[in-house]
Short mmCIF file of C-alpha atoms in Angstrom, two decimals:
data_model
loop_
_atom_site.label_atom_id
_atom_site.label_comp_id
_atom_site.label_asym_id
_atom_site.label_seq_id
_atom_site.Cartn_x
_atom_site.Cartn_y
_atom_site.Cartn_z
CA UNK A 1 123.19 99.50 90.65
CA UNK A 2 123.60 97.13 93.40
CA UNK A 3 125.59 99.71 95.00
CA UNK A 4 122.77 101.92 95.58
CA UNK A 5 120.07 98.68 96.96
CA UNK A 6 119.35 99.08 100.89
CA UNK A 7 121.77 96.86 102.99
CA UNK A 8 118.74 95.04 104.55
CA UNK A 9 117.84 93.43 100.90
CA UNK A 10 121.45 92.46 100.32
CA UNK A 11 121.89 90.78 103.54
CA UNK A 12 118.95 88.65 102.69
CA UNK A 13 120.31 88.22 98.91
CA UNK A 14 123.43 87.42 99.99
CA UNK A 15 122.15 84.71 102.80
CA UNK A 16 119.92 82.95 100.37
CA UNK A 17 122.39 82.88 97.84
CA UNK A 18 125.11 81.18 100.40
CA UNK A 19 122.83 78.56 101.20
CA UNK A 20 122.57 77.35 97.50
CA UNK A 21 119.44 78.87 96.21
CA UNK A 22 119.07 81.08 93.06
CA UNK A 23 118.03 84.46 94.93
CA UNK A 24 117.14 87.98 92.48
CA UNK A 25 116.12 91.39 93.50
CA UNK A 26 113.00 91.61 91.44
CA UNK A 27 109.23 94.08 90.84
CA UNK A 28 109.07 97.70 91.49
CA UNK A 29 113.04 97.71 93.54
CA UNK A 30 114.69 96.80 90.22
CA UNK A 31 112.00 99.30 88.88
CA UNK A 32 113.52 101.83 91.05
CA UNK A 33 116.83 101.84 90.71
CA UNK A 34 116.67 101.89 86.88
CA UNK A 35 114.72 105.08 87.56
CA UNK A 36 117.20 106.19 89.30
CA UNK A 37 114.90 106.44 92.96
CA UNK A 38 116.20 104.43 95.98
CA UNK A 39 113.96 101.76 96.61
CA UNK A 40 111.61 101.48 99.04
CA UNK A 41 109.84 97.70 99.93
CA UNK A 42 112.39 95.35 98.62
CA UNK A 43 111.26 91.94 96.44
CA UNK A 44 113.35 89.46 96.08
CA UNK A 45 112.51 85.98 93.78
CA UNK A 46 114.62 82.45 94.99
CA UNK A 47 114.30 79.21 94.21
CA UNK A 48 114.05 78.16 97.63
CA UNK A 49 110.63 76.74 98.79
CA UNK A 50 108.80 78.31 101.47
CA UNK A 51 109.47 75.41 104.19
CA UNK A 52 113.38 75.81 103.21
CA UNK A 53 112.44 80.05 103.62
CA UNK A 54 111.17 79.34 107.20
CA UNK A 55 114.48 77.71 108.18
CA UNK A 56 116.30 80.85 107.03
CA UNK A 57 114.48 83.44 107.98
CA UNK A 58 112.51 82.23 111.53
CA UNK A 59 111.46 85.45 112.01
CA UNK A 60 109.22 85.90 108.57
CA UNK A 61 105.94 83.88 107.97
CA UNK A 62 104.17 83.43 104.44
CA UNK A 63 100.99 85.80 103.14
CA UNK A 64 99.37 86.50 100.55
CA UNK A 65 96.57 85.01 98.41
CA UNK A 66 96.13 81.20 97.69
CA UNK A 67 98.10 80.53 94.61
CA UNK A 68 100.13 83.41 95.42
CA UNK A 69 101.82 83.99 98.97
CA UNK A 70 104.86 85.66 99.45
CA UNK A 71 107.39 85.51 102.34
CA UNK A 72 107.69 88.26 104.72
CA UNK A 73 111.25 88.81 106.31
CA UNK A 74 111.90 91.38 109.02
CA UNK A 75 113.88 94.18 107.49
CA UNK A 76 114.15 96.71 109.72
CA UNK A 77 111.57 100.00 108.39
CA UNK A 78 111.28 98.06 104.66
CA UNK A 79 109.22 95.62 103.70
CA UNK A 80 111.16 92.66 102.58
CA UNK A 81 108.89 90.08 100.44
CA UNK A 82 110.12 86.87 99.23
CA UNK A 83 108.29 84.97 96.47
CA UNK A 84 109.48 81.08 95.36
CA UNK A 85 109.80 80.20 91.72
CA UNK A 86 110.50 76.62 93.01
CA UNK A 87 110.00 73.79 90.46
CA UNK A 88 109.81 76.55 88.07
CA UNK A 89 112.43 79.10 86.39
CA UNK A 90 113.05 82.72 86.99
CA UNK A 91 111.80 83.38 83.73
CA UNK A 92 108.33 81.88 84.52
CA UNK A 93 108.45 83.95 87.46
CA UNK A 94 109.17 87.07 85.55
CA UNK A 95 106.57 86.51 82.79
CA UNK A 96 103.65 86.21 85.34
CA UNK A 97 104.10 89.68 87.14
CA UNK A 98 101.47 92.36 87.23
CA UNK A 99 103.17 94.61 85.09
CA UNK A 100 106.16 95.09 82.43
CA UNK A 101 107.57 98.02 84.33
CA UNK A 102 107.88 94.82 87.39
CA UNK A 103 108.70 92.34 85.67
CA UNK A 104 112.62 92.66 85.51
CA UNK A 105 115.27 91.26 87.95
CA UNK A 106 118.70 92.41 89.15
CA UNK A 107 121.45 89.72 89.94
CA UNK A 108 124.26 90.81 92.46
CA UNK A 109 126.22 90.47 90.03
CA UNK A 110 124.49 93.35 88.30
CA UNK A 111 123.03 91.58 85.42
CA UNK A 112 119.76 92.73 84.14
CA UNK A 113 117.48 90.07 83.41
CA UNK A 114 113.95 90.52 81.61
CA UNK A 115 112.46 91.27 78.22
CA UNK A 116 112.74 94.60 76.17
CA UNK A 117 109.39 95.05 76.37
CA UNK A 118 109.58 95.87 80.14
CA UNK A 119 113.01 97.78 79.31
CA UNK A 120 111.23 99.57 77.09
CA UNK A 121 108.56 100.82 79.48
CA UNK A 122 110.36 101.90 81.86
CA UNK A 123 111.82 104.41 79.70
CA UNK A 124 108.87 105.36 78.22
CA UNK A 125 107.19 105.33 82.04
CA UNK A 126 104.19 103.24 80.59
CA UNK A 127 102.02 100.99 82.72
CA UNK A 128 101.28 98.11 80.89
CA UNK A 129 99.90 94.61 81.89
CA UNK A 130 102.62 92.02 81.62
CA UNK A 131 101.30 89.92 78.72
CA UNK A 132 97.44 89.28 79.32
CA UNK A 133 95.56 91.43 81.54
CA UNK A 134 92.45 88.77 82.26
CA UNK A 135 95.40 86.31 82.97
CA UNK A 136 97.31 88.31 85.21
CA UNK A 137 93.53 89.96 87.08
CA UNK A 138 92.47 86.18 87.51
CA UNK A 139 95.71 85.43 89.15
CA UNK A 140 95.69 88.27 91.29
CA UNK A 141 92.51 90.63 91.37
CA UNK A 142 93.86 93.23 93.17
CA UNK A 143 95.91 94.18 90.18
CA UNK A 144 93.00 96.29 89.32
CA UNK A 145 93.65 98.18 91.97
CA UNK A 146 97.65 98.48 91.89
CA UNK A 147 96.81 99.87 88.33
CA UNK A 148 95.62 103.43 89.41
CA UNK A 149 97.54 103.36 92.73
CA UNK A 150 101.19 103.23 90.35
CA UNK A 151 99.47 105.91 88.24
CA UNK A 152 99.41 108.25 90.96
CA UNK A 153 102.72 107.43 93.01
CA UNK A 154 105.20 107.06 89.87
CA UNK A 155 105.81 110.50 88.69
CA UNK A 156 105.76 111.11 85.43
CA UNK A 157 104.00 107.55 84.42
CA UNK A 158 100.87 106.78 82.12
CA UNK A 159 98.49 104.09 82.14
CA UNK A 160 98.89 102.21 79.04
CA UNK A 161 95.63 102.21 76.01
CA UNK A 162 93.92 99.43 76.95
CA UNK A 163 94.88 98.55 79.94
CA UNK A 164 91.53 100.49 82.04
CA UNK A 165 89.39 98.87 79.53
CA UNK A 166 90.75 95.38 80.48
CA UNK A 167 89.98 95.69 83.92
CA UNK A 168 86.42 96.86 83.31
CA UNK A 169 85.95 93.68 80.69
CA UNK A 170 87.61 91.09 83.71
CA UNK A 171 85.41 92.73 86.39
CA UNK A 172 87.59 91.50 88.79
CA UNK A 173 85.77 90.45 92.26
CA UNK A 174 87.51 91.72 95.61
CA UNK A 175 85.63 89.32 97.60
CA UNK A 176 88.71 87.03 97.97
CA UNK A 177 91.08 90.03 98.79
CA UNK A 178 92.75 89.90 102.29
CA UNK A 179 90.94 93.93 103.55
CA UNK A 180 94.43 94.50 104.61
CA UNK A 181 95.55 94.09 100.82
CA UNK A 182 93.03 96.38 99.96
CA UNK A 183 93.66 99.02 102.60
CA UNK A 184 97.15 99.00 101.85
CA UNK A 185 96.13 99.92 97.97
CA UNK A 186 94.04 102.42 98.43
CA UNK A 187 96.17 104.28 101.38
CA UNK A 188 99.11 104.19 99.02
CA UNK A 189 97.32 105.52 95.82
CA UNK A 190 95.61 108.72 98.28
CA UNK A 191 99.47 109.23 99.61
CA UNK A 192 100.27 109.87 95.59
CA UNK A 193 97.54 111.82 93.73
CA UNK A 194 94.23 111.50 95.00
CA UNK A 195 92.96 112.38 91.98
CA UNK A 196 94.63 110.36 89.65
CA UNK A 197 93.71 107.47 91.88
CA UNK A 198 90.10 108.22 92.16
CA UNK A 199 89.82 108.96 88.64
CA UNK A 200 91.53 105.55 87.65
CA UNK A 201 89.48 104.01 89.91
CA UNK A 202 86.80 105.40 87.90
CA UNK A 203 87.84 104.43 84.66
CA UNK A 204 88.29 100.84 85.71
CA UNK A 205 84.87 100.60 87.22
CA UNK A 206 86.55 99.93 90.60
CA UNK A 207 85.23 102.93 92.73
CA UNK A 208 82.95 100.45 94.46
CA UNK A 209 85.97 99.93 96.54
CA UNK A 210 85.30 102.42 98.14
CA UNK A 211 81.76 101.83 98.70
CA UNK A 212 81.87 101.42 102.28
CA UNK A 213 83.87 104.66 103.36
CA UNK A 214 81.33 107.06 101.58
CA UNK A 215 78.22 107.60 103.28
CA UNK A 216 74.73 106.87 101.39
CA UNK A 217 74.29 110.13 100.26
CA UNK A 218 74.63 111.56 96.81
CA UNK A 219 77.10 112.10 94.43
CA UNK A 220 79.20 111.20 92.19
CA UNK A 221 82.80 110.86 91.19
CA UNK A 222 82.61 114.55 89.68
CA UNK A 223 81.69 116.33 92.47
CA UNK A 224 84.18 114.52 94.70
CA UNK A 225 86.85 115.36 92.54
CA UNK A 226 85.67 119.25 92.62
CA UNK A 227 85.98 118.61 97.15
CA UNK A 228 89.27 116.97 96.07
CA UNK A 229 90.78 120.41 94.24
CA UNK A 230 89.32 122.53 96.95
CA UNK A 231 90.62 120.67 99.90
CA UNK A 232 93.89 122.35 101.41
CA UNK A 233 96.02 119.07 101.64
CA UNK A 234 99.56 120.76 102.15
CA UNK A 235 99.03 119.27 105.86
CA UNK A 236 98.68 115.83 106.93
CA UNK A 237 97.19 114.73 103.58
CA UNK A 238 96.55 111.52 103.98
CA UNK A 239 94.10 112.59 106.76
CA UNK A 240 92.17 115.07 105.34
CA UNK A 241 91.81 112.90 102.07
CA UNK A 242 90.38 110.29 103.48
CA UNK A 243 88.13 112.29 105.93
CA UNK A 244 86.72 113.74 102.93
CA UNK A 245 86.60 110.51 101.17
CA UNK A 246 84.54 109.54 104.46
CA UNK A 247 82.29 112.74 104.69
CA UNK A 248 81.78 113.21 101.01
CA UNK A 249 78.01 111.55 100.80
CA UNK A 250 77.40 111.69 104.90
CA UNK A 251 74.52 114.14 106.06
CA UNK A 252 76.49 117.51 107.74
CA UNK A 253 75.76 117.04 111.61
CA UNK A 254 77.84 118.00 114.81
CA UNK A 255 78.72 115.72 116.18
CA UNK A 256 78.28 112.99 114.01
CA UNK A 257 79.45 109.77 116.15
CA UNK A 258 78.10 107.69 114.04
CA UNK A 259 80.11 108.49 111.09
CA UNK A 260 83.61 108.72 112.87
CA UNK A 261 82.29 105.09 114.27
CA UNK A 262 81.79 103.59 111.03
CA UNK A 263 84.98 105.00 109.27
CA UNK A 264 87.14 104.06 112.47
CA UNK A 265 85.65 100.39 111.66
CA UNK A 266 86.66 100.66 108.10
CA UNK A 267 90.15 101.82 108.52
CA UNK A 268 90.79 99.21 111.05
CA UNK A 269 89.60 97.08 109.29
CA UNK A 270 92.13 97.39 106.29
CA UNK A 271 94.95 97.41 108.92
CA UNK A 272 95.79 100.98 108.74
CA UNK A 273 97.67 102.60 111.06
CA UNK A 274 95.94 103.50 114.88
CA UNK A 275 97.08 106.94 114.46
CA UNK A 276 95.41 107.95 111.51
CA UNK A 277 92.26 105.76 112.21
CA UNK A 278 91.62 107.37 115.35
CA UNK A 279 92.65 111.15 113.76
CA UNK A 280 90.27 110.31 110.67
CA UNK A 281 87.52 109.29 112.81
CA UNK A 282 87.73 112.56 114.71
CA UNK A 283 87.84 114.34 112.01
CA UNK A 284 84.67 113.19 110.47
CA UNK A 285 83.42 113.56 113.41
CA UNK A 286 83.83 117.36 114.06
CA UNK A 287 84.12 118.62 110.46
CA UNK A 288 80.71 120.70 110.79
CA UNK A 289 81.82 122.25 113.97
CA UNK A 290 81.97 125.37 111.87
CA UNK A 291 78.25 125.30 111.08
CA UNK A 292 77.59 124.94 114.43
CA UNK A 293 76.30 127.40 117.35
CA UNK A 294 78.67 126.73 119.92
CA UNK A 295 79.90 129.01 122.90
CA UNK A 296 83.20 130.14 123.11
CA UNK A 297 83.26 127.55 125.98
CA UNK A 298 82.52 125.21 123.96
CA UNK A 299 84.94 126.26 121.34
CA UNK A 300 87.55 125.99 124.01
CA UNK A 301 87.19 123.18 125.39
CA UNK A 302 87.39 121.32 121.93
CA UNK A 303 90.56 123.33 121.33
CA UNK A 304 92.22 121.81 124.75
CA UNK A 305 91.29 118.58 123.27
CA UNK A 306 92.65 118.72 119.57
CA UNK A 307 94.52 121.01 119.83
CA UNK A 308 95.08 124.17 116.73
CA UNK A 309 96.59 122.30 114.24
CA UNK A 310 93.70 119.52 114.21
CA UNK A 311 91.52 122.32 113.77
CA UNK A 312 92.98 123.28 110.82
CA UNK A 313 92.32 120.50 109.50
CA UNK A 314 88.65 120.56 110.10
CA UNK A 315 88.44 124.12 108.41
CA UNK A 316 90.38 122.40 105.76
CA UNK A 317 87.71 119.87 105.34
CA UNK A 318 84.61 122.02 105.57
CA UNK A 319 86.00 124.69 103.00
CA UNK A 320 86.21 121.69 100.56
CA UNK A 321 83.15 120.18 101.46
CA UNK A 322 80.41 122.92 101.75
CA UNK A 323 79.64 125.25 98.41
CA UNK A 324 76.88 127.16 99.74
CA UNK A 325 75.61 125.44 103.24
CA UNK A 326 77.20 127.73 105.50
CA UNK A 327 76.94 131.57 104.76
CA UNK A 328 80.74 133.13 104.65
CA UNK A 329 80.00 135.81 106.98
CA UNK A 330 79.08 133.42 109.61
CA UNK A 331 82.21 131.06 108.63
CA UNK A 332 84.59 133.98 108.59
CA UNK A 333 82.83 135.46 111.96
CA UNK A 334 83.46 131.21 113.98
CA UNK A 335 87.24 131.35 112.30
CA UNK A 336 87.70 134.56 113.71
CA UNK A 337 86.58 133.38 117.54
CA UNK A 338 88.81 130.59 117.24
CA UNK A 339 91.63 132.69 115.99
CA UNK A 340 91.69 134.40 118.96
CA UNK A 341 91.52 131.61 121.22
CA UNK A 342 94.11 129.37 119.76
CA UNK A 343 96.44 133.05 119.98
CA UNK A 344 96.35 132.53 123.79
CA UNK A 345 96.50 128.75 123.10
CA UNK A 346 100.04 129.20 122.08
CA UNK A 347 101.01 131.35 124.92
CA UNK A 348 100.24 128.96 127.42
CA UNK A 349 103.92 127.22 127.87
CA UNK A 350 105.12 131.04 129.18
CA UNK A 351 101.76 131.63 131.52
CA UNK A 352 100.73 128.52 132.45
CA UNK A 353 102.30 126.73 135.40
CA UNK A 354 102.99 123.37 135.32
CA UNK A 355 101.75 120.43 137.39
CA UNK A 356 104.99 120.00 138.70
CA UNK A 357 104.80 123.90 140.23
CA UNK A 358 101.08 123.43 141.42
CA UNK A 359 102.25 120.79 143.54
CA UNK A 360 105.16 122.38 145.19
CA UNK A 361 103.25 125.71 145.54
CA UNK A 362 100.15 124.18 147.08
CA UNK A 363 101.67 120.70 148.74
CA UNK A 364 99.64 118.61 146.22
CA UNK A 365 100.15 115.00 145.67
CA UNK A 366 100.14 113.88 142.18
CA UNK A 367 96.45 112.82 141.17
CA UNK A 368 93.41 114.03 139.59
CA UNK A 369 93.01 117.24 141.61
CA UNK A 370 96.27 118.48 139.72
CA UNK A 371 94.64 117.79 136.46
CA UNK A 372 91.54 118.97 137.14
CA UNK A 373 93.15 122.52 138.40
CA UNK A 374 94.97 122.77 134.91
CA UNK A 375 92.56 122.20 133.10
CA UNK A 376 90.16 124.58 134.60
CA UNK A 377 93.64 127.19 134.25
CA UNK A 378 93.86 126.42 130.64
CA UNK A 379 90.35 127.12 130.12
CA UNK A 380 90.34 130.20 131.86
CA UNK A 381 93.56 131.53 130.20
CA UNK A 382 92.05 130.68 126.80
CA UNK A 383 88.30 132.32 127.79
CA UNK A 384 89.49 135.41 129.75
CA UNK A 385 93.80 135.52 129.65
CA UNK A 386 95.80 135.87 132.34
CA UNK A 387 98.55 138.52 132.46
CA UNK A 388 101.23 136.58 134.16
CA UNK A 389 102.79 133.15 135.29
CA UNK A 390 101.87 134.87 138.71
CA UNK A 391 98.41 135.93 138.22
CA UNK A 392 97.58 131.67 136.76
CA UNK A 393 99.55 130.56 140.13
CA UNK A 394 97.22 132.74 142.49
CA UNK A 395 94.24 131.66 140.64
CA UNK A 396 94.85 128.17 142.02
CA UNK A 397 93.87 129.13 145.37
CA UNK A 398 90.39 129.75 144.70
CA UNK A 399 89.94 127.15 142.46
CA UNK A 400 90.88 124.61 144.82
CA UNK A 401 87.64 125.67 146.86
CA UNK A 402 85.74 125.05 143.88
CA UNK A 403 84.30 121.68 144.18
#
């Protein structure tokens, strides 16, 4: 098996290892490979102690929860994370991990170590607390939440009898959670199935997590689930998820600033990344565009500054969203105008000239009159359409009297 564990975690096996110290690949890696899967974040436990960790590895630093930090260690694209069983024994280590299915450990030698009990489960793709569940929650609350996030990124896994019913009798409180912890959870478990996440969530009485990216409005888990099976999701998933997430109790208005502000704030808030923060946040914010009375101005100049494939997202998100707001004639009729537009959207590489060409043709330095004159080009081609490369290149000329 070793054979098949990225080279980044066996360099840092191997390293520890030569300086003396105990050193296992451990958790969901181990978990991995006996499911055959190449693993992704790599965990290794040492005996080493942190301090003698910071002399090996000056580029990590230590995280994590009091009681419970870990050691990061660059690792190229992974995520390399070191715990320290030192004073203690491997076995201790073992025995006090979130789950059965994690709690196993992989020598480089290839020896196994752990109980059949975790063996077991991974076979029988079982989530099960490892040993007691108000031990292991206490320890580490955010176990509640790594409960429904495995359920809906391992395939083929089930969440062990019992084990939603423990979390609801712990009640574990996030309040010591690092957001980034928490941010990380919940944008892994909507990267697997949504709706096994949301619906463990549920079950656990955890969906207060969540509190903060739904609006005030109503409803309840039910109905978001319905939004959930009618959202189109084959495309950037995570985004549209979590804009619906974000939109699912909000009142529909265009443009609604305030709710792209306040899930922007969220999002950055649990660390994740700019991209999708600042692509959620306009999504929020447009998503009733298509309830809205806008020219075909209007319509175009949001187009230049999305562009198409942002706004099929939005459609994406107000199909799942609104039932019976919008009548269908009148969505099929603003799809339809759009349609058209984004057609000559995608012919603009072949008819409209570049900056580069405006400048030579007309002696223009570099600045904002060239931008200005494409964009007014673009707008035109997409309101009215211009014939030819030729017929966009003579337009310049009186546009540049245009002040």
């Amino acid at each position: 098996m070793m054979k098949r564990v990225p080279s980044q975690g066996v360099e840092v096996l191997r390293l520890l290892e030569r300086a003396g110290f105990e050193s296992v690949l451990v958790g969901g890696a181990v978990r991995d490979l006996l499911l055959g899967r190449t693993p992704g974040d790599i965990d290794i436990a040492t005996e080493a102690s942190f301090s003698a960790l910071a002399a090996l590895f000056p580029g990590g630093k230590s995280v994590g929860p009091e009681g419970k930090p870990v050691f990061l260690v660059p690792c190229g694209e992974r995520r390399c994370e070191i715990t320290s069983f030192c004073g203690g024994s491997l076995e201790t280590d073992l025995a006090r991990r979130d789950f059965t299915v994690n709690a196993l450990a992989l020598r480089s030698t290839g020896e196994l170590v752990g109980t059949r009990r975790s063996k077991l489960d991974i076979e029988l793709r079982l989530l099960r607390f490892n040993g007691s569940a108000a031990d292991r929650l206490r320890e580490d609350p955010l176990r509640a939440l790594r409960l429904p996030r495995f359920a809906a990124t391992l395939p083929g896994f089930s969440v062990a009898g019992g084990a939603y019913s423990a979390v609801r009798a712990a009640a574990p409180s996030f309040a010591r959670c690092a957001p980034e912890r928490i941010g990380r959870e919940v944008r892994l478990g909507l990267e697997g199935d949504p709706g096994l996440f949301l619906r463990g969530l549920a079950a656990s009485r955890t969906l207060h997590i969540l509190r903060s990216l739904f609006g005030g409005g109503p409803g309840g888990p039910a109905l978001l689930l319905q939004s959930l099976k009618r959202l189109d999701d084959r495309k950037e998933p995570l985004l549209r998820r979590t804009a619906l997430l974000a939109s699912f109790r909000r009142k529909l208005s265009f443009p609604d600033l305030e709710g792209a502000s306040s899930v922007r704030a969220i999002l950055e808030g649990w660390r994740w990344p700019k991209q999708v923060c600042s692509g959620c946040a306009a999504l929020v914010c447009r998503r009733a565009a298509p309830a809205a009375n806008m020219s075909r101005a209007e319509m175009a100049d949001l187009l230049l500054a999305h562009g198409e494939a942002f706004w099929e997202s939005v459609f994406a998100l107000f199909g799942a969203l609104c039932r019976v707001h919008v009548p269908r004639r009148r969505m099929a009729l603003f799809r339809e105008r759009f349609g058209r537009l984004a057609a000559r959207l995608r012919t603009e590489e072949a008819l409209i000239p570049s900056g580069d060409e405006l400048m030579e043709r007309y002696a223009l330095s570099s600045g904002p009159e060239v931008g200005r004159l494409l964009k007014a080009l673009r707008t035109e081609h997409l309101l009215k359409g211009f014939a030819s490369r030729e017929e966009a290149m003579e337009r310049v000329a009186s546009l540049m009297n245009i002040r």
